[in-house]
Coordinates of C-alpha atoms in Angstrom, one line a residue:
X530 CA 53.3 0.4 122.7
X531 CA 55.1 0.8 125.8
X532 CA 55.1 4.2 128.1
X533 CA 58.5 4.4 127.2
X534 CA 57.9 4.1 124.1
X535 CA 55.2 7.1 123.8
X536 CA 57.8 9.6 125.9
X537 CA 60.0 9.4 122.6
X538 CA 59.5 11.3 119.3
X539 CA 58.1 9.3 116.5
X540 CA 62.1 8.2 114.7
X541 CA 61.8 9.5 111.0
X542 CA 64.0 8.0 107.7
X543 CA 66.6 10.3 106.0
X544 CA 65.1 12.0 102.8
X545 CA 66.5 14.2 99.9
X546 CA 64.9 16.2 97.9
X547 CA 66.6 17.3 94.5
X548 CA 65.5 19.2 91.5
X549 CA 63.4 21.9 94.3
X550 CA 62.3 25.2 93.8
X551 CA 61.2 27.1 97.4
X552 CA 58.7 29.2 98.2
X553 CA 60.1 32.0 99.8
X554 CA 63.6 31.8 98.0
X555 CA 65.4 32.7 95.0
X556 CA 65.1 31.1 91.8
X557 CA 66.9 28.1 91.1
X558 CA 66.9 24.3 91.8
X559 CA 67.8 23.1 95.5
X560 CA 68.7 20.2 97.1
X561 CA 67.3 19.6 100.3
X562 CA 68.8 16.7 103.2
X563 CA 65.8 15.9 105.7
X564 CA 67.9 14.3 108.7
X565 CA 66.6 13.1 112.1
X566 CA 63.4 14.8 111.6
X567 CA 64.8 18.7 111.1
X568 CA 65.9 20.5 107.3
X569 CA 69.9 19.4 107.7
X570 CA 71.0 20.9 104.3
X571 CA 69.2 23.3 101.5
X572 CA 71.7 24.2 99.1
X573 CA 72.4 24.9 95.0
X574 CA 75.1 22.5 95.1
X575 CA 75.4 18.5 94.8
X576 CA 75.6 16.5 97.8
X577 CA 77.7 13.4 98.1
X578 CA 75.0 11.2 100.7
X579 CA 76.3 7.5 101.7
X580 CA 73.6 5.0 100.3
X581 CA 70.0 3.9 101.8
X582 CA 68.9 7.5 101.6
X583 CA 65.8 8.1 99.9
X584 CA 66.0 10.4 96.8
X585 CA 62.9 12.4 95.8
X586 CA 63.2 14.4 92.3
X587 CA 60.6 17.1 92.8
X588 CA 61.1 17.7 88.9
X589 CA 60.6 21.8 89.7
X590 CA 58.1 21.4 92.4
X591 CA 57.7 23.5 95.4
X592 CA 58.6 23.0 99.3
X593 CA 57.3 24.7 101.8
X594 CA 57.1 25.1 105.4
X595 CA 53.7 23.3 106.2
X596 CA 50.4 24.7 107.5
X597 CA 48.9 25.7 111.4
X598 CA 45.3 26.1 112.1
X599 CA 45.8 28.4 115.0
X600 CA 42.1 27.8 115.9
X601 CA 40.0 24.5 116.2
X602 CA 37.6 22.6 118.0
X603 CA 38.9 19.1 116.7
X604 CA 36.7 16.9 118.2
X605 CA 33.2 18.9 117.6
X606 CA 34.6 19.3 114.4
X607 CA 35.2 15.2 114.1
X608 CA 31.4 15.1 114.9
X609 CA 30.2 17.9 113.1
X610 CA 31.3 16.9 109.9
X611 CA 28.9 13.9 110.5
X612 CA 25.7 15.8 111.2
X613 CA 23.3 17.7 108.9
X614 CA 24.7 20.4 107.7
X615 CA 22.3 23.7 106.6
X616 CA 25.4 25.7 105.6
X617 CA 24.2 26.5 102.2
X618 CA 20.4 27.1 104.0
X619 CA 18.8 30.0 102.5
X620 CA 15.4 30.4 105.2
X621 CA 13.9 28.9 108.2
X622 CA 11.4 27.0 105.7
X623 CA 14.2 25.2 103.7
X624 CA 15.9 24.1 107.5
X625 CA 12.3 22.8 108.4
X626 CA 11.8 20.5 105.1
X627 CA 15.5 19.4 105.6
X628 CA 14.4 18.5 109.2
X629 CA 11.6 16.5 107.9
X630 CA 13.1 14.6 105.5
X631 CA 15.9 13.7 107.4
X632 CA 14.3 12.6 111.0
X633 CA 14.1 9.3 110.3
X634 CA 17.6 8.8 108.1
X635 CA 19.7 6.6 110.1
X636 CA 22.8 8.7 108.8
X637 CA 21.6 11.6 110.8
X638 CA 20.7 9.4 114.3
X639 CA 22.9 9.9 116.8
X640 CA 21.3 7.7 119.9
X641 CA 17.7 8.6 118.9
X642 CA 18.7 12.5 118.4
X643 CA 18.7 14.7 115.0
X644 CA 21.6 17.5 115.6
X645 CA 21.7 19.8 112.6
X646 CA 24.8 22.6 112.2
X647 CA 25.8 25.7 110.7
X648 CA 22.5 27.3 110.8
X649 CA 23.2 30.6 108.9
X650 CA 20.4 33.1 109.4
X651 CA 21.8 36.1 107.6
X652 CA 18.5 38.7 106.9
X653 CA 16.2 35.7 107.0
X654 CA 12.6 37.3 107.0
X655 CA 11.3 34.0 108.3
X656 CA 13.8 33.3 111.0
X657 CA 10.7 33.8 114.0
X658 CA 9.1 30.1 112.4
X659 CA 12.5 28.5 113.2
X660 CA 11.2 27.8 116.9
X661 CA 10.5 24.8 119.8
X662 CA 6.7 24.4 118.3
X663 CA 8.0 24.3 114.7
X664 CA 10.7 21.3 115.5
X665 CA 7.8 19.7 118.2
X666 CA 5.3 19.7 115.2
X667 CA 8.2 17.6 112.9
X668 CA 9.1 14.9 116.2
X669 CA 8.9 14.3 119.0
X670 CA 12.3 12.5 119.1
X671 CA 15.3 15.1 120.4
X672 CA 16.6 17.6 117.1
X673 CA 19.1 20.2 117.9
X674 CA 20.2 23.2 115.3
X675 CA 23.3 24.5 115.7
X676 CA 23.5 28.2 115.1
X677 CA 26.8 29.0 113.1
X678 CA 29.0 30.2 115.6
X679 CA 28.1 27.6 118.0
X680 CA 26.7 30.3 120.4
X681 CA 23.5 29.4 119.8
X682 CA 20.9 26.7 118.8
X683 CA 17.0 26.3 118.1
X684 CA 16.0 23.1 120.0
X685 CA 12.6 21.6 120.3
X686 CA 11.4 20.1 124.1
X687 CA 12.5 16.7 124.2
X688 CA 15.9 18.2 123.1
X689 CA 15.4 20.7 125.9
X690 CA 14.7 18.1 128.6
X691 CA 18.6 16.2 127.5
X692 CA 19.9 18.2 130.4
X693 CA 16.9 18.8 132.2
X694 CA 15.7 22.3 130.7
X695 CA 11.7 23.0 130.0
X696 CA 9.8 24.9 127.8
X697 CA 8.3 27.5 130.4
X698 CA 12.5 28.0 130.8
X699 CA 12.9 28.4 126.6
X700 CA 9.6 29.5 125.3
X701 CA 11.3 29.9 121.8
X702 CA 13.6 26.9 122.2
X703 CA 16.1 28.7 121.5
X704 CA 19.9 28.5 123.8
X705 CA 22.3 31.0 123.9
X706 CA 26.3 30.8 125.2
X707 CA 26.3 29.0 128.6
X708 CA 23.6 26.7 128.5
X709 CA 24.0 26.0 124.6
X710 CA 28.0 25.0 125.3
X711 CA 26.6 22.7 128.5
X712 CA 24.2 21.2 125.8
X713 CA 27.0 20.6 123.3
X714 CA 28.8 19.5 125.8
X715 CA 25.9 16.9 126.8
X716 CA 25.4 15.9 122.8
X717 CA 29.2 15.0 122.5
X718 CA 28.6 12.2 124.9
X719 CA 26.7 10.3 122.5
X720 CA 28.8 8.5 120.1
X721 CA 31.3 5.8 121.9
X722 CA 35.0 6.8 122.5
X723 CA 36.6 4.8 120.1
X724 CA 34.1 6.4 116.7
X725 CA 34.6 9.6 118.3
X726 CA 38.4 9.1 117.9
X727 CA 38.3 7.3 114.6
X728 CA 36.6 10.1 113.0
X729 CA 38.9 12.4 114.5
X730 CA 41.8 10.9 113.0
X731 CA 40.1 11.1 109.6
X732 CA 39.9 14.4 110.1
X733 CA 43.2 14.7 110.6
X734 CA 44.4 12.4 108.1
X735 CA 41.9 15.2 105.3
X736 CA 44.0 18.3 107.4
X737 CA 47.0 16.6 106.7
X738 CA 46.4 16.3 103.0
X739 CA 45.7 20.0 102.7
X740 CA 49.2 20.4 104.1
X741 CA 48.0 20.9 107.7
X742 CA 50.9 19.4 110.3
X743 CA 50.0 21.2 113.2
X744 CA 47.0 22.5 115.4
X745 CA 45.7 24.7 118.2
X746 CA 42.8 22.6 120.2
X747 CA 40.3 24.9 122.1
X748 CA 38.1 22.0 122.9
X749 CA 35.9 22.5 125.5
X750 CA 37.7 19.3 127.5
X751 CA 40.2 17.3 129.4
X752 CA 42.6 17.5 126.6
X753 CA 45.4 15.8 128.7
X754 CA 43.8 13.1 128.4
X755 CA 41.8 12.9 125.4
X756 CA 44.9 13.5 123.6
X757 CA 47.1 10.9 125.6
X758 CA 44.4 8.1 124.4
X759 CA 44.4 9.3 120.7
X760 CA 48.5 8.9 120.8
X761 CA 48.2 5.6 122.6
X762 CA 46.3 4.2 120.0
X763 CA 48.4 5.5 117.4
X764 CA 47.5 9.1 116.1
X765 CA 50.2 10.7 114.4
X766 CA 49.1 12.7 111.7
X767 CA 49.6 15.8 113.7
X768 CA 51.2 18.2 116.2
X769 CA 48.5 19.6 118.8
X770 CA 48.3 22.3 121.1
X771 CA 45.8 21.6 123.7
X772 CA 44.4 24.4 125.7
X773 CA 43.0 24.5 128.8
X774 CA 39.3 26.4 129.9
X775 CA 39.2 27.9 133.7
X776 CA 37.9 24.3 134.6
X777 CA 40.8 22.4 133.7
X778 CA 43.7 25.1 134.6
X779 CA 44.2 22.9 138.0
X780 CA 45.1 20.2 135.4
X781 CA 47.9 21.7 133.4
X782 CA 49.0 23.0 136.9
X783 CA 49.2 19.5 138.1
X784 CA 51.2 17.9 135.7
X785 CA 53.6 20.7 136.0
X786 CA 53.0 21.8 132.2
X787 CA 54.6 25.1 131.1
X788 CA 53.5 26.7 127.9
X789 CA 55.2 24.6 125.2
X790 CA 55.8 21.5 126.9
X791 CA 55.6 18.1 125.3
X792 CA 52.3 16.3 127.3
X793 CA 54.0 12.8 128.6
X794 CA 53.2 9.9 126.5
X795 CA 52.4 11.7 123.3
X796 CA 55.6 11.0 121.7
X797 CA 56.2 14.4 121.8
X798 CA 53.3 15.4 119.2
X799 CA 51.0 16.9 122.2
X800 CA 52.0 20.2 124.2
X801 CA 50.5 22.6 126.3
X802 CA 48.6 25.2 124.8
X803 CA 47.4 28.8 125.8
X804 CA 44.5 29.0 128.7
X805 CA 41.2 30.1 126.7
X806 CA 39.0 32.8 128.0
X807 CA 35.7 33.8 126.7
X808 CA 35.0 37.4 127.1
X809 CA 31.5 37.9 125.0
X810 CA 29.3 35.8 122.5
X811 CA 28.9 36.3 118.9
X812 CA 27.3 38.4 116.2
X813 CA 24.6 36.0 114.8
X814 CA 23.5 35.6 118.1
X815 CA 23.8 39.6 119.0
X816 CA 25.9 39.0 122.1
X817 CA 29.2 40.0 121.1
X818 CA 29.8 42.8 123.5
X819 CA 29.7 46.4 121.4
X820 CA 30.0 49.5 122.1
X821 CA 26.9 50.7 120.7
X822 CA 23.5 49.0 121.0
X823 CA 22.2 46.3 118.1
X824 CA 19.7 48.0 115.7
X825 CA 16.2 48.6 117.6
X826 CA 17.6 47.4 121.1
X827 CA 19.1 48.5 123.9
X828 CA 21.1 46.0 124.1
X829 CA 24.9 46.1 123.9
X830 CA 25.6 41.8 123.7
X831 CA 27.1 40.2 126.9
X832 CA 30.3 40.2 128.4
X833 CA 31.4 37.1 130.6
X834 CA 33.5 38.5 133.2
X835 CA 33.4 41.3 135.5
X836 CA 36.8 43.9 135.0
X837 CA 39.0 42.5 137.9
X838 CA 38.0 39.1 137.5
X839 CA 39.2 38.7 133.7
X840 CA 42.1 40.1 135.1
X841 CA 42.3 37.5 137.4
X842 CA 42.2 34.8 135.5
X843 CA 45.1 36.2 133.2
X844 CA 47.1 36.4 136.0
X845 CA 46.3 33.0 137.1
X846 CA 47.3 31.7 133.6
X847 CA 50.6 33.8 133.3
X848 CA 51.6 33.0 136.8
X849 CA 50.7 28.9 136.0
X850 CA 53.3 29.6 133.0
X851 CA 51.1 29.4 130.3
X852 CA 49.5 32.0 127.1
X853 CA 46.1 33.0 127.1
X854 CA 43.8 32.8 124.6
X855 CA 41.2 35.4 124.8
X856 CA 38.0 35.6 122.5
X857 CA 36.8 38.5 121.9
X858 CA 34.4 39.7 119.6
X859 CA 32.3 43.2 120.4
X860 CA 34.6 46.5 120.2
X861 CA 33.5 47.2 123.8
X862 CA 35.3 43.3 124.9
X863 CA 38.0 44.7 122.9
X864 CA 38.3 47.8 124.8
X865 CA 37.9 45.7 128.4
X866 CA 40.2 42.9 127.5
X867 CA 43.1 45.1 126.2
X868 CA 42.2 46.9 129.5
X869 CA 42.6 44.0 131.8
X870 CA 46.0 43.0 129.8
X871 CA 47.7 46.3 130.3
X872 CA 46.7 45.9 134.3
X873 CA 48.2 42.7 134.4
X874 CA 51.5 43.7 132.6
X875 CA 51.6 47.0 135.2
X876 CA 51.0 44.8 138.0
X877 CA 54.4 42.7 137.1
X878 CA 52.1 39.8 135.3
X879 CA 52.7 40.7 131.9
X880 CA 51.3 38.0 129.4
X881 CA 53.7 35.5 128.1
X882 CA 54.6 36.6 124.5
X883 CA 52.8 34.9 122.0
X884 CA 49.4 35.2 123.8
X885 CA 46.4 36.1 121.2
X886 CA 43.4 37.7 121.4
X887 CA 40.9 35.4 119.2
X888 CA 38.5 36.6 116.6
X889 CA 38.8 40.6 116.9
X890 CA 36.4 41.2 114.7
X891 CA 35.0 44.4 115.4
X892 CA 37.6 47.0 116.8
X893 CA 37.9 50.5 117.3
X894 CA 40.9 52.4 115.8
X895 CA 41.9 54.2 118.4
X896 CA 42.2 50.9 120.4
X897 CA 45.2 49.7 117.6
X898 CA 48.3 51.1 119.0
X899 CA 47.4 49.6 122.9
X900 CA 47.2 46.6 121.2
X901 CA 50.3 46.8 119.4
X902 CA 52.0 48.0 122.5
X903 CA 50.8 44.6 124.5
X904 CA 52.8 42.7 122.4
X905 CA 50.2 40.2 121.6
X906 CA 49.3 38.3 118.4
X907 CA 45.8 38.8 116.3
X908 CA 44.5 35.3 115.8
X909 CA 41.9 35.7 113.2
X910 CA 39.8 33.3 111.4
X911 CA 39.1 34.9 107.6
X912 CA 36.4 33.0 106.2
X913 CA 34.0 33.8 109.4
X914 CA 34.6 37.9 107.3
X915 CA 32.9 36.4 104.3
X916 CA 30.2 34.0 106.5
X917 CA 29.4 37.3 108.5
X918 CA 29.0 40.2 106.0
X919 CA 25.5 39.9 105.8
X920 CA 25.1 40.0 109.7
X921 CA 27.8 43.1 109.5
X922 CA 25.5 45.1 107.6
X923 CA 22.5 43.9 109.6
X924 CA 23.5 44.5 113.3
X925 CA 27.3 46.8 112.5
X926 CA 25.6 49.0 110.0
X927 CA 27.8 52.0 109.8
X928 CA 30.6 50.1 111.5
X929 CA 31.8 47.7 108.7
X930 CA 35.0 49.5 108.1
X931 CA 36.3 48.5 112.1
X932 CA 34.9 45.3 110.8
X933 CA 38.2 42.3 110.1
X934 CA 40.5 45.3 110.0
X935 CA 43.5 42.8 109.0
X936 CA 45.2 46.3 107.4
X937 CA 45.1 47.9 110.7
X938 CA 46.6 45.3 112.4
X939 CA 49.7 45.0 109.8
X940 CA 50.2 48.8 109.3
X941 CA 50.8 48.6 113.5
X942 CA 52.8 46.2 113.3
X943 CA 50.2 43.6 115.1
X944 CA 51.1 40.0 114.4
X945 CA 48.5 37.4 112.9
X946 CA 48.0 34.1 113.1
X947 CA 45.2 32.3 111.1
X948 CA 43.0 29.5 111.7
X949 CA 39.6 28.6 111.0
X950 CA 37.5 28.3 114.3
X951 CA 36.6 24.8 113.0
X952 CA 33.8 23.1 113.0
X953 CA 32.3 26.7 112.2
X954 CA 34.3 26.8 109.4
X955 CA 35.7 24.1 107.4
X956 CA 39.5 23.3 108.2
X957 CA 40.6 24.8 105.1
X958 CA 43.7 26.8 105.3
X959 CA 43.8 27.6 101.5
X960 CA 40.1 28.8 101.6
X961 CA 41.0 30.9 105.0
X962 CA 43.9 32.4 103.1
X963 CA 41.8 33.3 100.1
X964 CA 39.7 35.2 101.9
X965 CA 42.0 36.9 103.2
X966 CA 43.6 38.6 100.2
X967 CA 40.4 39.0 98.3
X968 CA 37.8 39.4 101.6
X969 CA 35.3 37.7 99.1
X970 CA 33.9 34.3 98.7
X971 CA 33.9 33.2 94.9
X972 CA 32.2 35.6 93.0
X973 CA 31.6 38.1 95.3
X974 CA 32.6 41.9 95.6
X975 CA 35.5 42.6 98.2
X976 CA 33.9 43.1 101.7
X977 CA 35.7 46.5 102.9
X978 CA 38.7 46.3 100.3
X979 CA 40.7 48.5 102.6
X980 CA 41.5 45.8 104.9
X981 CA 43.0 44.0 102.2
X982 CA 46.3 42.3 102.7
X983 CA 48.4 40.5 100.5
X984 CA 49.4 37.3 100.1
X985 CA 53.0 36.9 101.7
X986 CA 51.7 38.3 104.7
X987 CA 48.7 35.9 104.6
X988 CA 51.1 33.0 103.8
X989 CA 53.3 34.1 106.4
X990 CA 50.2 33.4 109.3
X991 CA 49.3 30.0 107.9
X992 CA 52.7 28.4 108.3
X993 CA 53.9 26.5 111.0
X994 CA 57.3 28.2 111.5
X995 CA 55.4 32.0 111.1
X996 CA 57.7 32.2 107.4
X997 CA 57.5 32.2 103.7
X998 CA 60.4 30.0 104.0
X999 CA 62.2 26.8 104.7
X1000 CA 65.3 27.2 106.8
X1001 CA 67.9 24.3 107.6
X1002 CA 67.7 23.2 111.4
X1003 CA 63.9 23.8 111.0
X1004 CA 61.2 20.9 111.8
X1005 CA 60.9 18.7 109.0
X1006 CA 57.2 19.8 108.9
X1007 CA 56.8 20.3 105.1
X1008 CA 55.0 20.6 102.2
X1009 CA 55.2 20.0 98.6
X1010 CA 53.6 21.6 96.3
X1011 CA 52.6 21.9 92.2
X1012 CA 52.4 26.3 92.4
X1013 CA 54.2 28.8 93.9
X1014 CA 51.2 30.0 96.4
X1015 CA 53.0 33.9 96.7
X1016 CA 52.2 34.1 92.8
X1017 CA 48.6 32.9 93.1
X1018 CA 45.4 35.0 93.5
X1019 CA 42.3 34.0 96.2
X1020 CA 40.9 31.6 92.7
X1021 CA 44.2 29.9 92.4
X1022 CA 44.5 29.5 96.4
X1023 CA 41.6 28.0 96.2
X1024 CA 42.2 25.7 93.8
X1025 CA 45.6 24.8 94.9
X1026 CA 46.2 20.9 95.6
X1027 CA 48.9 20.0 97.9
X1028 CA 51.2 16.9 96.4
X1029 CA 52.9 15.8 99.8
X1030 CA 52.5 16.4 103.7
X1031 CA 55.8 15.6 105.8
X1032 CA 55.6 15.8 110.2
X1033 CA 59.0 15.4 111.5
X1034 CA 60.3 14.1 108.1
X1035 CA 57.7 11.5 107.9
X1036 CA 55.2 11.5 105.3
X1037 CA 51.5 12.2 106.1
X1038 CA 50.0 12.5 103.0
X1039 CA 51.4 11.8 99.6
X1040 CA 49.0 12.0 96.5

């Protein structure tokens, strides 16, 4: 494919759908002309269309705008989903065994290393024997356990030494935030280019037939690149915005990207994303950045940045013409980063509208209406409500109602935007939206039911155009679809199966 080639939008066939019911609509049956890749008619009546256009009966099926994931890490994701996973783990002793029995499994090598993921600790009473000494007893070979939440990891000292760290550094073996992201970093390296992007594109390909068209990439990379490679050789399953860490501002800056802009030789699929900053850590690992102390600690979490220079680097990013992207976990990085956003707008650097902050998962009330005055989006990732309600109670007890407060940010009048932090959640936008109108995994009791939102507003936050509905002159980004999802309950979410994927009036996935 030539460079020419890749500056021009993938050219899509003309399509009309008959016999459709829409989600978002009415009752009745539409008829729906997909032209040059946007919705070019929806209407009740019968079209008169010259011949060689493809005709689709949808027999009473639904169409939908398609789905976002407003939060991924695509290509850890790619290689998560081929490591050992402890998701379902229940102690430190049933992650050990797994360990053992898997060290020598050829499924689980990656270049002479065992990397395990989605360690979930929850109220473990045996979490101290998950050390360096218990993983050095198993092998001596590299093995690496991912902490959910990716702040974290238990490695034992030939995984330690991969980039040059010791025991008398790590006693415990245990990485937290900067040099565990260095070490995923280093891991990544490991598999060769082309499996790396092979299994991303099978990733994509599964997103696509859950109805997924588009993504936000925060990958910790050179995503200019990456993503230009990936298109080269054919990748087309979805739309990507790349984001950009401190690192690799200078790069956006160089190519003269704005925020939206198509990334050249990507046929258009590939545009510049927000600039992500990372204000604190996480809750498992107890260095989200809180306002009070963690149970029987003095300790308050971390927080990344000092005041002025998160400020800083805001500016930088709104100056440079692009969103930000800012993760922030702890009530007290709350408090500082809504802070350092309201300094920047007084100082005539205002954040470009549609900047997020990322997680928000603990927040104090009486920091809502600042937040809602910024103007800026709540990008939240549901499912991490349910994986974290255990931790909640363990190190937020007495705090679990300022915990996910989705109902606070609607009643302000905050937008939301939902995604699934991928790889530490599965990319699965029916399961994210579950949980959000039930805040329960299946079978379980609602986790602070007065947070509870319903189901057009979660819809609403999934799609790709921010609607319930299709609208002629939108994208061609589509989905069909057996159910109404507005009727359906967190089970029947769940269970929903998607029958068709369209990108740009091109068909992605069709069961």
């Amino acid at each position: 494919m030539t460079t020419t080639d890749l500056d021009k939008a993938i050219p899509s066939p003309s399509t009309l759908f008959t016999n459709a019911k829409l989600v978002g609509r009415p009752a009745g049956n539409y008829n729906v002309l997909i032209q040059d890749g946007v919705v070019k008619s929806i209407t009740e009546d019968d079209m008169s269309l010259p011949e060689g256009i493809e005709t689709i009966d949808l027999k009473g099926q639904w169409l939908s705008p398609s789905l976002i994931d407003w939060h991924t890490h695509f290509t850890m994701n790619a290689i998560a989903s081929r490591r050992l996973n402890f998701y379902t783990a229940l102690s430190a002793k049933e992650v050990l065994e797994a360990v053992r029995k898997a060290i020598n499994d050829p499924a689980y090598d990656e270049g002479g290393r065992l990397v395990g993921v989605n360690v979930r600790v929850g109220e473990w009473t045996d979490l101290p024997d998950l050390n360096r000494e218990a993983l050095d007893a198993i092998s001596h070979k590299p093995i690496v356990l991912i902490l959910n939440g990716y702040h974290s990891g238990v490695l034992n000292t030939a995984a330690l030494a991969i980039n040059g760290l010791t025991p008398e550094q790590y006693p415990t073996g245990v990485l937290e935030e900067e040099p565990a992201f260095a070490m995923w970093g280093k891991l990544q390296e490991t598999a060769p280019t082309d499996v790396v992007d092979r299994w991303v594109a099978d990733e994509a390909a599964r997103a696509a037939s859950l109805g997924v068209t588009e993504i936000v990439d925060l990958e910790m990379d050179h995503n200019i690149s990456v993503w230009q490679r990936r298109v080269g050789n054919l990748f087309d399953k979805l739309r990507v915005h790349i984001g950009f860490y401190q690192p690799h501002l200078h790069e956006a800056v160089n190519a003269g990207l704005k925020m939206g802009d198509a990334v050249p030789h990507t046929r258009e699929l590939v545009r510049a994303g927000p600039v992500k900053l990372i204000t604190d850590g996480s809750l498992g690992s107890q260095t989200a950045y809180c306002c009070d102390p963690y149970p029987g600690t003095n300790k308050r979490g971390l927080f990344v940045y000092e005041e002025k220079e998160l400020a800083n680097v805001m500016g930088q990013a709104t100056t440079a013409g692009l969103r930000v992207a800012v993760h922030a976990i702890g009530d007290d990085a709350m408090r500082i980063t809504l802070k350092s956003f309201k300094a920047e707008a007084a100082a005539g650097r205002k954040a470009l509208s549609g900047s997020t902050i990322e997680h928000a998962q603990l927040v104090q009330q009486s920091d809502i209406e600042t937040f809602a005055g910024l103007g800026l989006i709540a990008s939240v990732q549901p499912r991490h409500m349910i994986d974290d309600r255990e931790l909640c109670h363990k190190f937020w007890p007495g705090r679990e109602g300022r915990t996910f407060p989705f109902k606070w940010f609607v009643e302000a009048g905050i937008p939301m935007k939902m995604g699934t932090d991928c790889p530490v959640t599965e990319l699965q936008p029916w399961e994210a939206m579950a949980c959000a109108v039930s805040r329960a995994g299946e079978g379980q009791e609602p986790f602070c039911p007065e947070h509870l939102i319903d189901i057009k507003v979660a819809y609403a936050a999934s799609t790709q155009n921010g609607r319930l509905d299709l609208v002629e002159g939108d994208r061609a980004d589509l989905i069909v679809l057996a159910k109404d999802p507005l009727q359906l309950d967190a089970a029947g979410l769940r269970a929903m199966q998607v029958e068709g994927t369209m990108l740009g009036g091109n068909w992605t996935y069709r069961k």
